[in-house]
Structures are given as C-alpha cells and as structure tokens.
C-alpha positions as a printed NumPy array, in Angstrom:
array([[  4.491,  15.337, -12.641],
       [  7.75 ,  13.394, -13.155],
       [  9.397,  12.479, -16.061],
       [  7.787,   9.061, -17.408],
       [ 10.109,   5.635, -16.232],
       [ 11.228,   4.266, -19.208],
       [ 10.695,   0.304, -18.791],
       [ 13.901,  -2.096, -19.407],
       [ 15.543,  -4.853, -17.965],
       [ 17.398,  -8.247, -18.387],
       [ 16.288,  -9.414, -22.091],
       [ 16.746, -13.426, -22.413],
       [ 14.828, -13.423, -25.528],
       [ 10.562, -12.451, -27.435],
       [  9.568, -16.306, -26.713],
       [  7.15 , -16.196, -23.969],
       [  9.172, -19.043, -21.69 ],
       [ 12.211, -15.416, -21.25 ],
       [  9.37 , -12.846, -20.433],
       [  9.82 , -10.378, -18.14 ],
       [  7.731,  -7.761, -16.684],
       [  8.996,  -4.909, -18.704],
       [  8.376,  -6.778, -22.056],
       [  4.568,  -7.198, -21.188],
       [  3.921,  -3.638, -19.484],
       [  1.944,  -1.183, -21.15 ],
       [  0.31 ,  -3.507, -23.148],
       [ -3.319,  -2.546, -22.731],
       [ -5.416,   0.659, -22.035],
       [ -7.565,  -1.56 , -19.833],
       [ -5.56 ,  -3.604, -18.001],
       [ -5.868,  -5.533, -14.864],
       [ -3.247,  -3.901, -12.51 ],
       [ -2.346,  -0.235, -12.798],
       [  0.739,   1.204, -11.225],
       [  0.605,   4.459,  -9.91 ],
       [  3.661,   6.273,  -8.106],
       [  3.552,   9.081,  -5.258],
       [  6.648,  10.765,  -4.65 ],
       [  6.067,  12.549,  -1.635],
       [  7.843,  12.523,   1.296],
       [  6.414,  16.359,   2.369],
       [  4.639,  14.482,   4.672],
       [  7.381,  12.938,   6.483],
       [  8.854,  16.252,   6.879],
       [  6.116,  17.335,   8.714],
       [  6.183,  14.614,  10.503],
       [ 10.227,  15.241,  11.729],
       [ 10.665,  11.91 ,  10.061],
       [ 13.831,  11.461,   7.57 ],
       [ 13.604,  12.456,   4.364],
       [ 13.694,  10.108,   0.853],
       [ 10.64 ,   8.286,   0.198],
       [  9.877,  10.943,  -2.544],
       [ 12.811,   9.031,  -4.531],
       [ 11.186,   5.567,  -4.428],
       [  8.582,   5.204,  -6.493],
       [ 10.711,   5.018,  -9.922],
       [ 13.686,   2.582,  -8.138],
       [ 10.749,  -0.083,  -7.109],
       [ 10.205,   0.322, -10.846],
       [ 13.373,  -0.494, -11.677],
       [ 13.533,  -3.611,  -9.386],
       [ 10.309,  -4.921, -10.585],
       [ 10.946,  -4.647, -14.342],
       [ 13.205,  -7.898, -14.45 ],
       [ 11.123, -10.069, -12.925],
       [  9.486, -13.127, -14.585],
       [  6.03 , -13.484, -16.053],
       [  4.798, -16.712, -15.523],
       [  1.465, -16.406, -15.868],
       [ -0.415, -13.817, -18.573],
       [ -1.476, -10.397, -17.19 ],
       [ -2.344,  -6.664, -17.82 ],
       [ -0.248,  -4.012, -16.054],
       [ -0.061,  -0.467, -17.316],
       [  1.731,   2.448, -15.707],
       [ -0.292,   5.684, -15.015],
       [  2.986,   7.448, -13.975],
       [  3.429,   9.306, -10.668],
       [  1.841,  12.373,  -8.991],
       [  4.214,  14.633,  -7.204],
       [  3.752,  16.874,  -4.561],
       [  4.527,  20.538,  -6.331],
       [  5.111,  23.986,  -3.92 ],
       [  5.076,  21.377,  -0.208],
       [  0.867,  21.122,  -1.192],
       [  0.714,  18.12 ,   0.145],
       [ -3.138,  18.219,   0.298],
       [ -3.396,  18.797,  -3.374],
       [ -1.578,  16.04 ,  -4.57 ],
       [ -3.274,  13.528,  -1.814],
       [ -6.467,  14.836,  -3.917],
       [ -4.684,  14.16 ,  -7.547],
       [ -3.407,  10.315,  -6.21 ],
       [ -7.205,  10.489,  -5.492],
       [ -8.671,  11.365,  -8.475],
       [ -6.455,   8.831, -10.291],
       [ -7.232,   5.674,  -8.009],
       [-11.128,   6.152,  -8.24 ],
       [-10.37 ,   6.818, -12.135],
       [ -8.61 ,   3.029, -12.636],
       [-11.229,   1.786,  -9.788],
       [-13.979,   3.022, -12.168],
       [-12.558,   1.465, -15.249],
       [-12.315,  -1.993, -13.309],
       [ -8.423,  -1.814, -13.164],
       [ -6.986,  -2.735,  -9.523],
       [ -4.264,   0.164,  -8.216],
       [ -1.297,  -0.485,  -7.269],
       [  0.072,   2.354,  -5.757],
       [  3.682,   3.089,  -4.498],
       [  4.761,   5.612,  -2.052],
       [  6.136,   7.637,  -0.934],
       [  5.511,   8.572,   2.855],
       [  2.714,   7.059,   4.431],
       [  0.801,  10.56 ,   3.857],
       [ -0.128,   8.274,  -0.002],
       [ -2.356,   6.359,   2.155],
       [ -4.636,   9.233,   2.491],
       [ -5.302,  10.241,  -1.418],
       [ -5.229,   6.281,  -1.606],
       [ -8.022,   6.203,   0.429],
       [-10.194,   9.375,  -0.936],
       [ -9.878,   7.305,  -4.028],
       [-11.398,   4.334,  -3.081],
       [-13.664,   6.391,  -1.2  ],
       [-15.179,   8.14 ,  -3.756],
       [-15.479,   5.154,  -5.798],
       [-17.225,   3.397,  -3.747],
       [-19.616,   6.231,  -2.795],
       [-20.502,   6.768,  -6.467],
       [-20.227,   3.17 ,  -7.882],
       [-21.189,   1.013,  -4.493],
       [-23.237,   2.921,  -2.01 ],
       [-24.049,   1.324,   0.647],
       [-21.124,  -1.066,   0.646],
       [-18.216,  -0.658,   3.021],
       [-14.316,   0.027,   3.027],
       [-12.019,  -1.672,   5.068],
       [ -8.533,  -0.544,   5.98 ],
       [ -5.722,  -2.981,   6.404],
       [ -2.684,  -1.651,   7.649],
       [  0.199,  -3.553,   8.458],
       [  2.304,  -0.629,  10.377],
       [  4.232,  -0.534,  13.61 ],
       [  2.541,   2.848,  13.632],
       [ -1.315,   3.472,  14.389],
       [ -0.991,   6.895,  11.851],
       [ -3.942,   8.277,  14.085],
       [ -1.812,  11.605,  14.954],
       [ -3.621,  14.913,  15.699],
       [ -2.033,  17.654,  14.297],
       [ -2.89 ,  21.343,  12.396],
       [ -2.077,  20.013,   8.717],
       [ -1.856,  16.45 ,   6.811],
       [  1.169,  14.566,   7.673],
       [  2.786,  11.055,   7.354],
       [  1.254,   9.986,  10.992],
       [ -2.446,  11.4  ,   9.773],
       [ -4.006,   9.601,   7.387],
       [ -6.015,   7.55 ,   8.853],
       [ -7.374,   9.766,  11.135],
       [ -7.61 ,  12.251,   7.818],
       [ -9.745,   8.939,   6.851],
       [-11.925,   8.832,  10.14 ],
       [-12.789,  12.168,   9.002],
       [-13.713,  11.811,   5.907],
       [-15.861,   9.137,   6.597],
       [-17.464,  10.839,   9.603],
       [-18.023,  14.054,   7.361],
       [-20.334,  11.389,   4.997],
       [-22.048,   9.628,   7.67 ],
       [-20.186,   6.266,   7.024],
       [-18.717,   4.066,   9.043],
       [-14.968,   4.164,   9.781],
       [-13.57 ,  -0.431,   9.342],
       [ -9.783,   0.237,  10.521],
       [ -7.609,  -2.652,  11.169],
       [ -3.849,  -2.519,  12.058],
       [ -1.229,  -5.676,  11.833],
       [  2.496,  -5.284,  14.017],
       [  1.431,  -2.789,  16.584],
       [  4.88 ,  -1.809,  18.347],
       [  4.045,  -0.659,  21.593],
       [  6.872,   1.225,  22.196],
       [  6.349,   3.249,  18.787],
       [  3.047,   4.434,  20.17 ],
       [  2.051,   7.112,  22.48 ],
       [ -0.777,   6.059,  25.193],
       [ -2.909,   8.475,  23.429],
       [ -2.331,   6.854,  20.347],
       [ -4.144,   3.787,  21.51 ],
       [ -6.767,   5.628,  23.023],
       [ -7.556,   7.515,  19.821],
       [ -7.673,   3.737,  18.526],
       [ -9.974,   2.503,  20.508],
       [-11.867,   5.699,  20.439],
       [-12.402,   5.068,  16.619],
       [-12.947,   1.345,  17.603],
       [-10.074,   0.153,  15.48 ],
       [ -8.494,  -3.409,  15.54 ],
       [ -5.058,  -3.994,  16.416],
       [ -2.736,  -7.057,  16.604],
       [  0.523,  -5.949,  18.719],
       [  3.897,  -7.118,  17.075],
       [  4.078,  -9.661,  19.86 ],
       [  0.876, -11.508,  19.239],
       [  2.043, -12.755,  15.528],
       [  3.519, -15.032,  16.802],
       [  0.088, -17.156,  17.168],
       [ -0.764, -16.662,  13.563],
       [ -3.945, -18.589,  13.491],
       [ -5.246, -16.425,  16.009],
       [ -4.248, -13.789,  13.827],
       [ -6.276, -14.607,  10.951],
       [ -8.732, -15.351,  12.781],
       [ -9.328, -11.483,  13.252],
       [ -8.592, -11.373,   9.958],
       [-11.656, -13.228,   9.096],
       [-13.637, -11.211,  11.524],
       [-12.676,  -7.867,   9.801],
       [-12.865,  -9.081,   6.431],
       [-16.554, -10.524,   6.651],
       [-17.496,  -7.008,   8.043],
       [-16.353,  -5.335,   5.133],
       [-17.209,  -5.273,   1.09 ],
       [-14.072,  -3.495,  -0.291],
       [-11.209,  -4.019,   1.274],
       [ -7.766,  -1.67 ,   1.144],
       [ -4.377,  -2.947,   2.013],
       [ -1.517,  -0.389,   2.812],
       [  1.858,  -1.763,   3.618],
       [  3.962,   0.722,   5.205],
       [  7.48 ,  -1.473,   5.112],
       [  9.01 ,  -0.079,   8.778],
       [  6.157,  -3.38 ,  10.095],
       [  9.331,  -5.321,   9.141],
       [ 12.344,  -5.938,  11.249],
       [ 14.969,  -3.727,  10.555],
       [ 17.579,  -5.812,   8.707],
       [ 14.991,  -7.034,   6.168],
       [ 13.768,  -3.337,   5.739],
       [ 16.524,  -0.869,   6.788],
       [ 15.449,   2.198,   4.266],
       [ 12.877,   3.096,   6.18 ],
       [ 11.825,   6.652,   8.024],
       [ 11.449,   4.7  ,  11.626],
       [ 13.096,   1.293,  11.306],
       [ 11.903,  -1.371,  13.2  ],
       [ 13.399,  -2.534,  16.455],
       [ 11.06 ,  -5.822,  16.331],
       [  8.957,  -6.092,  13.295],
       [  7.631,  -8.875,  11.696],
       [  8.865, -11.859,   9.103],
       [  8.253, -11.716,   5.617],
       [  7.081, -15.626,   6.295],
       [  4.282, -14.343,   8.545],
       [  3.371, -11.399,   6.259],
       [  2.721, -13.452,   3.486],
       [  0.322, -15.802,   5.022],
       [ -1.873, -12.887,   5.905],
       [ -1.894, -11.563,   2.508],
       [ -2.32 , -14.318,   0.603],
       [ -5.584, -14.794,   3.054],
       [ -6.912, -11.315,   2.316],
       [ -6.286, -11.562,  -1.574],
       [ -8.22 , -15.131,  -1.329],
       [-10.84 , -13.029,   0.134],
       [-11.973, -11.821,  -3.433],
       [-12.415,  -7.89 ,  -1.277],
       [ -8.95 ,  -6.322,  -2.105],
       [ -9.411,  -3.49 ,  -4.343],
       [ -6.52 ,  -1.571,  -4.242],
       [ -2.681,  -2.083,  -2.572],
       [ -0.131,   0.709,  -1.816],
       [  2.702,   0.066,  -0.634],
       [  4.7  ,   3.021,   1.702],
       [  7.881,   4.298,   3.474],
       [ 10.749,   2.999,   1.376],
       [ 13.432,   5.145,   1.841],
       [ 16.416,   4.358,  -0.451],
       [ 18.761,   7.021,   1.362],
       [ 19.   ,   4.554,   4.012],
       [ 18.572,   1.672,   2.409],
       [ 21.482,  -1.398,   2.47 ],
       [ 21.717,  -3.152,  -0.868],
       [ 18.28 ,  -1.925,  -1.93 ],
       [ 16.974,  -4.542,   0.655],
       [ 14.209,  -2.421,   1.003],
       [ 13.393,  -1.559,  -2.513],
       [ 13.607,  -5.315,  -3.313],
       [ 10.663,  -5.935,  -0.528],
       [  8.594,  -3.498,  -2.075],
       [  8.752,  -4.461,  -5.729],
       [  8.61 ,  -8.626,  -4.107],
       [  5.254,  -7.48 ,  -2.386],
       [  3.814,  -5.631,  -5.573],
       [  5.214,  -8.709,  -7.862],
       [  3.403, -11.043,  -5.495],
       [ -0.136,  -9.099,  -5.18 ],
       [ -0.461,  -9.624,  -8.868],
       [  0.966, -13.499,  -9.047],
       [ -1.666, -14.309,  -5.935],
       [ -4.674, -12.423,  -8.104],
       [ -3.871, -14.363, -11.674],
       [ -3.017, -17.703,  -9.609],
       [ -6.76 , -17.373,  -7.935],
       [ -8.631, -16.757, -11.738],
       [ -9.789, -19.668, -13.423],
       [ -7.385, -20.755, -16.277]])
C-alpha cells in the first residue's frame, strides 16, 4: 500500500460558486463515488507490454483535483492497492475485496489502473457482490479496448482478464455477458476472435463506429440482457495522438466525440455499477494528454450520474 495522495489544487476561494474537487473530497464515510487506485503494471510485464501504468493512478489524481464542482456530490478516496513481491494474483484479490466492500455499502467504484490486469480484481469484486447481495441477477462487461484481453496463457496477465472472468463465472455456473467497443483487427490474433465467439462475446470492430446508431443499437441489446452492468475503459481504444501514454497505442482508435455518446447511453441506463478506467502510461505520455483523458472520463462518469438524479 502506497503512501496516501494528499488532495490540493487551484484555490479561487470557500464560496461554493470557486469549488473544486479537492475542496469537497473526503467529505463523507458514505459517499456516492469511491476512488480506488491499482498500481500495477506486473501484468503488462507479463504481457511483454511497456512498463508505467503502475505510476498512474496518483497523477490522474492530481489532474482531477482542480476540476470544478458544479453540482453537489460525495467522493471519498479508499487509496490504492499495490502489487507487493510481482503477486499479481493477490492484489487482483485485494482490488477485489475492496470493490465488493464500497458495492456493499451502496458507494459506486471508481477504479483507476494500472494495466488492464485491474479489470480482473475489478470484476471478482462486482462478482462477489452480486453473488451475495443479487443472486440471480447478471453482470455485464463493457469494454471499450482495441484488444479482446481473451489471451491463454500459464499465469494472470494484462491480455487475461476477461478470460480470468469467463472462468470465474464458468467455475459458479453463471453466465459469462461480454461486450467489446473498437475492435482493431489488426491488434488481434485469428484465435483471438475465435476464443470470442467461442465465449459468444459481442464485438463492434473500430471500423463500424462510424454508424453510431447502429452501434447503440447493440448497445441496447446488451444492456437489456443484463442487470449490473461494468464499464472498463482501457484508453489505447483511442487514436494515438489523443492517447499516446499508452502500452499499445492505437494506429486507428476511436474519437472522444463517439465515446461519449456511448457512455452517456450506458450511464442513462440506470445498470452501471462500477467504472475503471486502464492503461495510462505516463512514461510515454505527451503533455499528460493521456492522464488528462483519464481524469476527463472519471470527472464525467460522476457529472452524467448527479445530472440524471432528481434535483
């Protein structure tokens, strides 16, 4: 466990007109939004993938702590889990243990990576909450990733998880809801596709966002199949000059434009229980373009939740 991030940023003034985020943060035991960090990049390593993700969590801090508060909310940092000793599998099972412990207490997760290996204890925490707190109901996993993550391989990696998911879902008899947004074809194997459609996953290819109504159309599709639904972001889905500081940059990618009309349709859906968002790099990163996108996306999944609640 890391040193905690000490909150600061631009003060303009108490009145509630110069708020920022790191004047309101920490407010409450029992907030609505709780930030949780996973610096890991052990299993990028593994992967042969380039190494700094680990570094991130704490520098999309930093980026988010300046920016305005608009609208009244509830955010409280939980801190980070690191991976100690390269044991990546234990500290999957701590960012587990955390996420079903907010999920539990009715606070939303927002969790920030770190490789894409967080999506895994990400998703035994929602898992396990669900099992215990809603069984019977289903999970669905929304990935927007130029990657499927459906890799085979002897130990947990950053191209696992969600075949570490399919797993752990099979091992409990439940079914496995996987849909993936900005497909690259040329950043998957053929037998990456086939283990999709093995598991019966969903994919939209890169070059099909273009049409985005057909897009959320199968949106709609997945979401109505589903009762919970978790979104992981892992930032390479975006072309390469809006996200450089990435471990595989994008030669394609998608717009920020198009992103956000997707999201903002799954928050509307009332299903999203938990966000983390993965792959920021900041040893390649230009400007902190990349941090900047992942503290804009975590900024704007808790201005589309308080903009939905009645005032």
């Amino acid at each position: 466990m890391s040193d905690p991030f000490v909150w600061s940023g631009r003060f303009d003034g108490d009145d509630v007109c110069h708020r920022r985020l790191f004047q309101v943060i920490n407010q409450s035991k029992n907030p609505h939004f709780g930030l949780l960090g996973f610096q890991s990049d052990e299993g990028v390593r593994r992967n042969q993938g380039r190494l700094g993700a680990a570094a991130a969590p704490d520098l999309i801090r930093k980026q988010m702590a300046s920016f305005p508060v608009h609208q009244a909310f509830s955010l409280t940092d939980f801190g980070n889990v690191s991976v100690e000793h390269q044991d990546l599998e234990a500290a999957q099972a701590q960012l587990g243990e955390k996420v079903t412990m907010l999920m539990d207490q009715g606070i939303t997760p927002i969790v920030l990576g770190g490789g894409h290996e967080t999506a895994y204890g990400s998703f035994q925490g929602i898992f396990h909450h669900v099992a215990q707190q809603h069984p019977n109901e289903s999970i669905g996993i929304i990935n927007f990733d130029a990657h499927f993550d459906l890799r085979s391989a002897d130990e947990n990696t950053s191209g696992t998880p969600f075949l570490n998911a399919a797993h752990l879902c099979q091992a409990h008899d439940q079914p496995f809801h996987y849909l993936v947004i900005g497909i690259a074809a040329h950043a998957n194997t053929r037998a990456l596709f086939d283990k999709a459609d093995q598991l019966n996953a969903t994919y939209v290819m890169d070059t099909a966002l273009a049409d985005l109504n057909h897009t959320l159309k199968i949106l709609t599709t997945f979401v109505n199949t589903v009762d919970h639904i978790y979104i992981t972001i892992d930032l390479d889905v975006f072309s390469n000059f809006i996200a450089p500081g990435v471990s595989a940059p994008a030669v394609r990618g998608i717009s920020v434009a198009t992103f956000e009309a997707l999201f903002i349709h799954l928050i509307d859906s009332g299903k999203v229980r938990l966000l983390d968002i993965v792959e920021c790099n900041p040893n390649f990163d230009i400007d902190q373009r990349t941090t900047k996108l992942a503290a804009f996306i975590a900024y704007q999944f808790i201005q589309y939740h308080i903009q939905k609640e009645p005032s």
